[in-house]
Amino acid sequence: MEIKTTLRQDLKQKPPLDATLPFGRHFTDHMFVMDYNVKDGWHNACITPYAPIALDPAASALHYGQAIFEGMKVFKGDDGKVLAFRPEKNMQRLNKSAERMCMPLIDENFALDALFKLIKIEKGWVPSDPAASLYIHPFMIATCDALGLAPSDTYKFAIILCPVGSYYKGGIAPVRIFVEEEFVRAVRGGTGFAKCAGNYAGTMLSQRRAVANGFDQVLWLDGVHREFIEEVGAMNVMFVIDNKIVTPQTGGSILPGITRESILQLLADWGYKIEERAISIKELEKVYDEGKIQEAFGCGTAAVVTPIGELVYGEKTFKLANGAAGELTQRIYDEVTQLQRGKCEDKHGWVKIVCN
Ligand SMILES: *Cc1c(COP(=O)(O)O)cnc(C)c1O
Protein backbone atom coordinates (compact mmCIF):
# COMPACT_ATOMS: atom_id res chain seq x y z
CA MET A 1 0.00 0.00 0.00
CA GLU A 2 1.25 3.41 -0.91
CA ILE A 3 1.55 6.09 1.77
CA LYS A 4 0.27 9.47 0.64
CA THR A 5 2.31 12.21 2.26
CA THR A 6 1.05 15.75 2.85
CA LEU A 7 3.58 17.95 4.60
CA ARG A 8 2.56 21.04 6.50
CA GLN A 9 4.01 24.44 5.62
CA ASP A 10 3.52 26.12 9.00
CA LEU A 11 5.93 23.99 11.08
CA LYS A 12 5.48 24.17 14.84
CA GLN A 13 7.84 26.00 17.14
CA LYS A 14 9.81 23.21 18.86
CA PRO A 15 10.24 23.25 22.63
CA PRO A 16 13.82 22.76 23.94
CA LEU A 17 14.51 19.07 23.19
CA ASP A 18 16.12 18.26 26.52
CA ALA A 19 15.49 16.86 30.00
CA THR A 20 12.91 19.57 30.74
CA LEU A 21 10.40 18.07 28.26
CA PRO A 22 7.25 16.90 30.05
CA PHE A 23 5.74 13.54 29.10
CA GLY A 24 3.18 13.48 26.30
CA ARG A 25 2.47 17.17 25.83
CA HIS A 26 4.39 18.24 22.73
CA PHE A 27 3.54 16.45 19.51
CA THR A 28 5.51 16.57 16.28
CA ASP A 29 4.31 18.21 13.06
CA HIS A 30 2.88 15.09 11.41
CA MET A 31 1.15 11.81 12.15
CA PHE A 32 0.47 8.58 10.31
CA VAL A 33 -3.14 7.41 9.84
CA MET A 34 -4.95 4.68 7.94
CA ASP A 35 -8.53 3.45 7.89
CA TYR A 36 -10.18 0.05 7.90
CA ASN A 37 -13.49 -1.16 6.59
CA VAL A 38 -14.70 -4.66 5.82
CA LYS A 39 -14.82 -4.18 2.06
CA ASP A 40 -11.39 -2.56 1.53
CA GLY A 41 -9.46 -3.77 4.58
CA TRP A 42 -6.77 -1.24 5.60
CA HIS A 43 -6.62 1.64 3.12
CA ASN A 44 -6.08 5.37 2.84
CA ALA A 45 -2.60 5.24 4.48
CA CYS A 46 -1.22 8.72 4.84
CA ILE A 47 1.21 10.95 6.66
CA THR A 48 -0.58 14.22 7.33
CA PRO A 49 -0.22 17.28 9.56
CA TYR A 50 -0.90 16.47 13.24
CA ALA A 51 -4.55 17.39 13.80
CA PRO A 52 -7.70 16.33 15.68
CA ILE A 53 -9.51 13.22 14.40
CA ALA A 54 -13.23 13.57 13.64
CA LEU A 55 -15.29 10.74 15.15
CA ASP A 56 -18.95 9.81 15.01
CA PRO A 57 -20.36 10.30 18.53
CA ALA A 58 -21.51 6.66 18.47
CA ALA A 59 -17.98 5.30 17.82
CA SER A 60 -17.39 2.13 19.82
CA ALA A 61 -13.98 3.33 21.04
CA LEU A 62 -15.82 5.94 23.12
CA HIS A 63 -18.47 3.70 24.67
CA TYR A 64 -17.38 0.10 24.68
CA GLY A 65 -13.64 0.59 24.81
CA GLN A 66 -12.48 -0.92 21.54
CA ALA A 67 -9.21 0.97 21.73
CA ILE A 68 -5.62 -0.27 21.98
CA PHE A 69 -2.20 1.35 21.95
CA GLU A 70 1.54 0.82 22.10
CA GLY A 71 4.41 2.77 23.61
CA MET A 72 8.02 2.74 22.45
CA LYS A 73 10.93 5.15 22.05
CA VAL A 74 13.57 6.10 19.50
CA PHE A 75 16.92 7.61 20.37
CA LYS A 76 19.67 9.57 18.68
CA GLY A 77 23.11 8.01 18.89
CA ASP A 78 26.33 10.05 19.12
CA ASP A 79 26.80 9.65 15.37
CA GLY A 80 23.37 11.23 14.69
CA LYS A 81 21.73 7.95 13.69
CA VAL A 82 18.16 7.49 14.89
CA LEU A 83 17.79 4.12 16.64
CA ALA A 84 14.72 2.09 17.60
CA PHE A 85 14.75 -0.63 20.28
CA ARG A 86 12.95 -3.83 19.21
CA PRO A 87 10.13 -1.93 17.44
CA GLU A 88 8.86 -5.11 15.76
CA LYS A 89 7.93 -6.43 19.23
CA ASN A 90 5.54 -3.52 19.73
CA MET A 91 3.79 -4.18 16.43
CA GLN A 92 3.48 -7.88 17.32
CA ARG A 93 1.98 -6.97 20.68
CA LEU A 94 -0.41 -4.48 19.07
CA ASN A 95 -1.76 -7.38 17.01
CA LYS A 96 -2.11 -9.55 20.13
CA SER A 97 -4.13 -6.74 21.72
CA ALA A 98 -6.20 -6.32 18.53
CA GLU A 99 -7.03 -10.01 18.44
CA ARG A 100 -8.27 -9.93 22.06
CA MET A 101 -10.47 -6.89 21.41
CA CYS A 102 -12.00 -8.24 18.16
CA MET A 103 -10.19 -5.60 16.14
CA PRO A 104 -8.57 -6.15 12.70
CA LEU A 105 -4.88 -7.07 12.53
CA ILE A 106 -2.36 -4.76 10.91
CA ASP A 107 0.47 -5.81 8.61
CA GLU A 108 3.35 -5.48 11.09
CA ASN A 109 6.01 -4.85 8.43
CA PHE A 110 3.90 -2.22 6.74
CA ALA A 111 3.25 -0.48 10.08
CA LEU A 112 7.00 -0.49 10.81
CA ASP A 113 7.76 0.96 7.36
CA ALA A 114 5.13 3.65 7.93
CA LEU A 115 6.62 4.42 11.36
CA PHE A 116 10.15 4.69 10.00
CA LYS A 117 8.95 6.92 7.15
CA LEU A 118 7.19 9.21 9.63
CA ILE A 119 10.25 9.39 11.91
CA LYS A 120 12.48 10.28 8.95
CA ILE A 121 10.20 13.24 8.23
CA GLU A 122 10.29 14.21 11.91
CA LYS A 123 14.00 13.59 12.40
CA GLY A 124 14.47 17.15 13.66
CA TRP A 125 12.24 16.27 16.62
CA VAL A 126 14.45 13.42 17.87
CA PRO A 127 16.39 14.89 20.81
CA SER A 128 20.20 14.67 20.68
CA ASP A 129 20.30 15.24 24.43
CA PRO A 130 20.92 11.88 26.17
CA ALA A 131 18.37 12.93 28.79
CA ALA A 132 15.54 12.90 26.23
CA SER A 133 14.08 10.73 23.45
CA LEU A 134 11.18 10.56 20.99
CA TYR A 135 8.20 8.64 22.35
CA ILE A 136 6.16 6.72 19.74
CA HIS A 137 2.50 6.05 20.36
CA PRO A 138 0.74 3.81 17.80
CA PHE A 139 -2.95 3.21 18.49
CA MET A 140 -6.11 1.75 16.99
CA ILE A 141 -9.70 2.84 17.67
CA ALA A 142 -13.12 1.60 16.58
CA THR A 143 -14.83 4.33 14.56
CA CYS A 144 -18.28 2.87 13.75
CA ASP A 145 -21.32 5.13 13.49
CA ALA A 146 -23.80 2.98 15.44
CA LEU A 147 -24.30 2.06 19.08
CA GLY A 148 -24.70 -1.60 20.06
CA LEU A 149 -22.45 -4.06 21.82
CA ALA A 150 -20.75 -5.70 18.85
CA PRO A 151 -17.35 -5.25 17.22
CA SER A 152 -17.16 -2.17 15.04
CA ASP A 153 -16.89 -2.62 11.29
CA THR A 154 -14.62 0.40 10.81
CA TYR A 155 -11.35 1.36 12.51
CA LYS A 156 -8.57 3.88 12.44
CA PHE A 157 -4.89 3.15 13.11
CA ALA A 158 -2.60 6.08 13.82
CA ILE A 159 0.91 6.83 15.05
CA ILE A 160 1.71 10.03 16.92
CA LEU A 161 5.14 11.09 18.20
CA CYS A 162 6.24 13.26 21.08
CA PRO A 163 9.66 14.26 22.35
CA VAL A 164 9.97 13.46 26.06
CA GLY A 165 12.52 14.05 28.79
CA SER A 166 13.97 10.98 30.45
CA TYR A 167 12.05 9.78 33.45
CA TYR A 168 14.94 10.61 35.76
CA LYS A 169 16.37 14.07 35.98
CA GLY A 170 19.27 13.29 38.31
CA GLY A 171 20.09 9.56 38.27
CA ILE A 172 17.63 6.77 38.93
CA ALA A 173 15.72 7.35 42.15
CA PRO A 174 13.84 4.84 44.30
CA VAL A 175 10.07 5.03 44.75
CA ARG A 176 7.59 4.31 47.56
CA ILE A 177 5.03 1.67 46.72
CA PHE A 178 1.63 0.92 48.27
CA VAL A 179 0.51 -2.71 48.13
CA GLU A 180 -3.08 -2.45 46.83
CA GLU A 181 -5.36 -4.91 48.62
CA GLU A 182 -8.75 -3.52 47.64
CA PHE A 183 -8.70 -2.84 43.88
CA VAL A 184 -7.30 -5.17 41.23
CA ARG A 185 -5.96 -4.39 37.76
CA ALA A 186 -6.72 -7.58 35.87
CA VAL A 187 -7.76 -11.21 36.18
CA ARG A 188 -6.82 -14.27 34.19
CA GLY A 189 -9.28 -14.58 31.32
CA GLY A 190 -9.67 -10.81 31.24
CA THR A 191 -7.64 -8.32 29.21
CA GLY A 192 -4.59 -7.73 31.43
CA PHE A 193 -2.14 -8.96 28.79
CA ALA A 194 -3.47 -6.51 26.19
CA LYS A 195 -2.58 -2.83 25.99
CA CYS A 196 -6.23 -1.80 25.76
CA ALA A 197 -7.58 1.54 26.93
CA GLY A 198 -9.95 0.18 29.57
CA ASN A 199 -7.19 -1.50 31.55
CA TYR A 200 -5.85 1.91 32.51
CA ALA A 201 -9.08 3.75 33.38
CA GLY A 202 -9.68 1.16 36.07
CA THR A 203 -6.35 1.86 37.78
CA MET A 204 -6.62 5.63 38.13
CA LEU A 205 -8.61 5.74 41.36
CA SER A 206 -6.16 3.46 43.09
CA GLN A 207 -3.19 5.45 41.81
CA ARG A 208 -4.80 8.71 42.89
CA ARG A 209 -5.41 7.42 46.41
CA ALA A 210 -1.86 6.13 46.65
CA VAL A 211 -0.41 9.49 45.57
CA ALA A 212 -2.67 11.32 48.05
CA ASN A 213 -1.15 9.13 50.76
CA GLY A 214 2.43 9.93 49.78
CA PHE A 215 3.18 6.94 47.53
CA ASP A 216 4.49 6.97 43.98
CA GLN A 217 2.69 3.89 42.65
CA VAL A 218 0.77 0.81 43.67
CA LEU A 219 1.76 -2.85 43.62
CA TRP A 220 -1.04 -4.93 42.09
CA LEU A 221 -1.98 -8.28 43.55
CA ASP A 222 -3.83 -11.02 41.65
CA GLY A 223 -7.59 -10.62 41.34
CA VAL A 224 -8.59 -13.99 42.79
CA HIS A 225 -6.53 -14.50 45.96
CA ARG A 226 -5.28 -10.91 46.43
CA GLU A 227 -2.04 -12.58 47.28
CA PHE A 228 0.21 -13.06 44.26
CA ILE A 229 2.24 -10.15 42.97
CA GLU A 230 1.43 -8.97 39.45
CA GLU A 231 2.80 -5.58 38.45
CA VAL A 232 3.76 -2.22 39.85
CA GLY A 233 1.79 0.69 38.37
CA ALA A 234 2.04 0.18 34.60
CA MET A 235 5.36 -1.64 34.89
CA ASN A 236 6.44 -5.22 35.31
CA VAL A 237 8.18 -6.04 38.57
CA MET A 238 11.28 -8.03 39.50
CA PHE A 239 12.90 -8.99 42.79
CA VAL A 240 16.47 -9.97 43.53
CA ILE A 241 16.19 -12.60 46.26
CA ASP A 242 19.23 -14.48 47.47
CA ASN A 243 21.07 -13.59 44.24
CA LYS A 244 18.26 -15.02 42.08
CA ILE A 245 15.85 -13.03 39.94
CA VAL A 246 12.21 -13.70 40.76
CA THR A 247 9.45 -12.21 38.60
CA PRO A 248 5.76 -13.11 38.14
CA GLN A 249 5.15 -15.31 35.09
CA THR A 250 2.99 -13.80 32.35
CA GLY A 251 -0.19 -15.85 32.54
CA GLY A 252 -2.86 -13.62 31.00
CA SER A 253 -3.34 -10.97 33.67
CA ILE A 254 0.13 -9.45 33.29
CA LEU A 255 1.26 -7.25 30.42
CA PRO A 256 4.20 -8.99 28.73
CA GLY A 257 6.63 -6.06 28.72
CA ILE A 258 9.34 -5.79 26.10
CA THR A 259 11.61 -4.21 28.72
CA ARG A 260 10.87 -7.17 31.00
CA GLU A 261 11.77 -9.68 28.29
CA SER A 262 14.94 -7.78 27.36
CA ILE A 263 16.09 -7.48 30.98
CA LEU A 264 15.50 -11.18 31.62
CA GLN A 265 17.67 -11.97 28.59
CA LEU A 266 20.45 -9.65 29.80
CA LEU A 267 20.30 -11.15 33.30
CA ALA A 268 20.53 -14.65 31.81
CA ASP A 269 23.53 -13.49 29.71
CA TRP A 270 25.15 -12.26 32.93
CA GLY A 271 24.67 -15.67 34.53
CA TYR A 272 21.80 -14.95 36.88
CA LYS A 273 19.34 -17.66 37.74
CA ILE A 274 15.82 -16.55 36.79
CA GLU A 275 12.54 -17.78 38.25
CA GLU A 276 9.40 -16.76 36.37
CA ARG A 277 6.75 -17.96 38.78
CA ALA A 278 3.99 -16.98 41.16
CA ILE A 279 5.35 -15.02 44.11
CA SER A 280 3.02 -14.15 46.94
CA ILE A 281 3.18 -11.10 49.14
CA LYS A 282 3.46 -13.52 52.11
CA GLU A 283 6.54 -15.10 50.59
CA LEU A 284 7.97 -11.65 50.08
CA GLU A 285 7.29 -10.83 53.71
CA LYS A 286 9.06 -14.02 54.79
CA VAL A 287 12.18 -13.48 52.68
CA TYR A 288 12.22 -9.84 53.78
CA ASP A 289 12.24 -10.91 57.43
CA GLU A 290 15.07 -13.31 56.64
CA GLY A 291 17.01 -10.42 55.07
CA LYS A 292 17.09 -12.06 51.66
CA ILE A 293 15.57 -9.37 49.42
CA GLN A 294 18.47 -7.50 47.92
CA GLU A 295 16.70 -5.34 45.35
CA ALA A 296 13.33 -4.80 43.70
CA PHE A 297 12.45 -2.75 40.67
CA GLY A 298 9.70 -1.99 38.18
CA CYS A 299 10.52 -2.05 34.45
CA GLY A 300 8.96 -0.57 31.32
CA THR A 301 9.64 1.68 28.36
CA ALA A 302 8.96 4.93 30.21
CA ALA A 303 11.62 4.66 32.92
CA VAL A 304 13.55 1.50 31.84
CA VAL A 305 13.86 0.54 35.54
CA THR A 306 12.43 2.10 38.69
CA PRO A 307 14.07 0.96 41.93
CA ILE A 308 11.63 0.21 44.74
CA GLY A 309 12.91 1.83 47.92
CA GLU A 310 9.95 1.06 50.15
CA LEU A 311 6.97 -1.26 49.94
CA VAL A 312 4.09 -0.71 52.35
CA TYR A 313 1.85 -3.73 52.95
CA GLY A 314 -0.84 -3.04 55.52
CA GLU A 315 0.91 -2.21 58.78
CA LYS A 316 4.23 -3.40 57.52
CA THR A 317 6.97 -1.47 55.68
CA PHE A 318 9.63 -3.30 53.70
CA LYS A 319 12.70 -1.11 53.22
CA LEU A 320 14.79 -2.27 50.28
CA ALA A 321 18.39 -1.69 49.18
CA ASN A 322 18.76 0.96 51.94
CA GLY A 323 16.27 3.12 50.08
CA ALA A 324 18.72 3.65 47.20
CA ALA A 325 18.97 2.22 43.68
CA GLY A 326 20.40 -1.28 44.00
CA GLU A 327 23.65 -2.20 42.29
CA LEU A 328 22.06 -4.62 39.83
CA THR A 329 19.17 -2.21 39.11
CA GLN A 330 21.75 0.45 38.22
CA ARG A 331 23.72 -1.99 36.05
CA ILE A 332 20.56 -2.90 34.11
CA TYR A 333 19.65 0.76 33.65
CA ASP A 334 23.12 1.58 32.35
CA GLU A 335 23.22 -1.40 30.00
CA VAL A 336 19.75 -0.85 28.49
CA THR A 337 20.18 2.91 28.03
CA GLN A 338 23.62 2.39 26.42
CA LEU A 339 22.22 -0.31 24.13
CA GLN A 340 19.33 1.92 23.07
CA ARG A 341 21.79 4.63 22.00
CA GLY A 342 24.11 2.29 20.15
CA LYS A 343 26.86 2.62 22.74
CA CYS A 344 27.47 -1.02 23.53
CA GLU A 345 27.56 -4.29 21.67
CA ASP A 346 24.10 -5.33 20.46
CA LYS A 347 24.55 -9.11 20.75
CA HIS A 348 20.88 -9.89 20.19
CA GLY A 349 20.28 -7.57 17.24
CA TRP A 350 17.71 -5.50 19.14
CA VAL A 351 18.62 -2.08 17.78
CA LYS A 352 17.28 -1.01 14.38
CA ILE A 353 18.60 1.99 12.47
CA VAL A 354 15.63 4.18 11.51
CA CYS A 355 17.70 6.76 9.63
CA ASN A 356 21.25 8.05 9.42
C1 LIG B 1 3.25 -1.07 28.72
C2 LIG B 1 3.16 -1.75 30.02
C3 LIG B 1 4.24 -2.41 30.62
C4 LIG B 1 5.64 -2.32 30.09
O1 LIG B 1 5.80 -2.79 28.80
P1 LIG B 1 7.08 -2.36 27.95
O2 LIG B 1 6.90 -3.06 26.67
O3 LIG B 1 8.27 -2.81 28.69
O4 LIG B 1 7.03 -0.87 27.84
C5 LIG B 1 4.01 -3.11 31.79
N1 LIG B 1 2.81 -3.15 32.36
C6 LIG B 1 1.74 -2.52 31.83
C7 LIG B 1 0.43 -2.62 32.50
C8 LIG B 1 1.89 -1.79 30.64
O5 LIG B 1 0.85 -1.16 30.12
Coordinates of N, CA, C and O and ligand atoms in Angstrom, one line a residue, residues 71 93 185 195 200 231 233-236 255-260 299-301, ligand 1:
G71 N 3.5 1.7 23.2 CA 4.4 2.8 23.6 C 5.8 2.3 23.4 O 6.2 1.2 23.8
R93 N 2.9 -7.1 19.5 CA 2.0 -7.0 20.7 C 0.7 -6.2 20.3 O -0.4 -6.5 20.9
R185 N -6.2 -4.9 39.1 CA -6.0 -4.4 37.8 C -6.5 -5.3 36.7 O -7.1 -4.9 35.7
K195 N -2.7 -4.2 25.7 CA -2.6 -2.8 26.0 C -3.8 -2.2 25.5 O -3.8 -1.5 24.4
Y200 N -6.5 0.8 31.8 CA -5.9 1.9 32.5 C -6.9 2.8 33.3 O -6.6 3.3 34.4
E231 N 2.0 -6.6 39.1 CA 2.8 -5.6 38.4 C 2.9 -4.4 39.4 O 2.3 -4.4 40.5
G233 N 2.3 -0.4 39.2 CA 1.8 0.7 38.4 C 1.6 0.1 37.0 O 0.9 -0.9 36.9
A234 N 2.1 0.7 36.0 CA 2.0 0.2 34.6 C 3.4 -0.3 34.2 O 3.9 -0.1 33.1
M235 N 4.1 -1.0 35.2 CA 5.4 -1.6 34.9 C 5.3 -3.1 35.4 O 4.6 -3.4 36.3
N236 N 6.2 -3.9 34.8 CA 6.4 -5.2 35.3 C 7.4 -5.1 36.5 O 8.0 -4.0 36.7
L255 N 0.9 -7.7 31.7 CA 1.3 -7.2 30.4 C 2.7 -7.8 30.1 O 3.6 -7.5 30.9
P256 N 2.8 -8.5 29.0 CA 4.2 -9.0 28.7 C 5.1 -7.9 28.2 O 5.1 -7.6 27.0
G257 N 5.8 -7.2 29.1 CA 6.6 -6.1 28.7 C 7.8 -6.4 27.9 O 8.4 -7.5 28.1
I258 N 8.2 -5.6 26.9 CA 9.3 -5.8 26.1 C 10.6 -5.5 26.9 O 11.6 -6.1 26.8
T259 N 10.5 -4.5 27.8 CA 11.6 -4.2 28.7 C 11.8 -5.4 29.6 O 13.0 -5.8 29.8
R260 N 10.8 -6.0 30.2 CA 10.9 -7.2 31.0 C 11.6 -8.3 30.3 O 12.6 -8.8 30.8
C299 N 9.9 -2.3 35.7 CA 10.5 -2.0 34.5 C 9.5 -1.8 33.3 O 8.4 -2.5 33.3
G300 N 9.8 -0.9 32.4 CA 9.0 -0.6 31.3 C 9.6 0.5 30.5 O 10.7 1.0 30.9
T301 N 9.0 0.7 29.3 CA 9.6 1.7 28.4 C 9.9 3.1 28.9 O 10.9 3.7 28.7
Ligands
LIG1 C1 3.3 -1.1 28.7 C2 3.2 -1.7 30.0 C3 4.2 -2.4 30.6 C4 5.6 -2.3 30.1 O1 5.8 -2.8 28.8 P1 7.1 -2.4 28.0 O2 6.9 -3.1 26.7 O3 8.3 -2.8 28.7 O4 7.0 -0.9 27.8 C5 4.0 -3.1 31.8 N1 2.8 -3.2 32.4 C6 1.7 -2.5 31.8 C7 0.4 -2.6 32.5 C8 1.9 -1.8 30.6 O5 0.8 -1.2 30.1

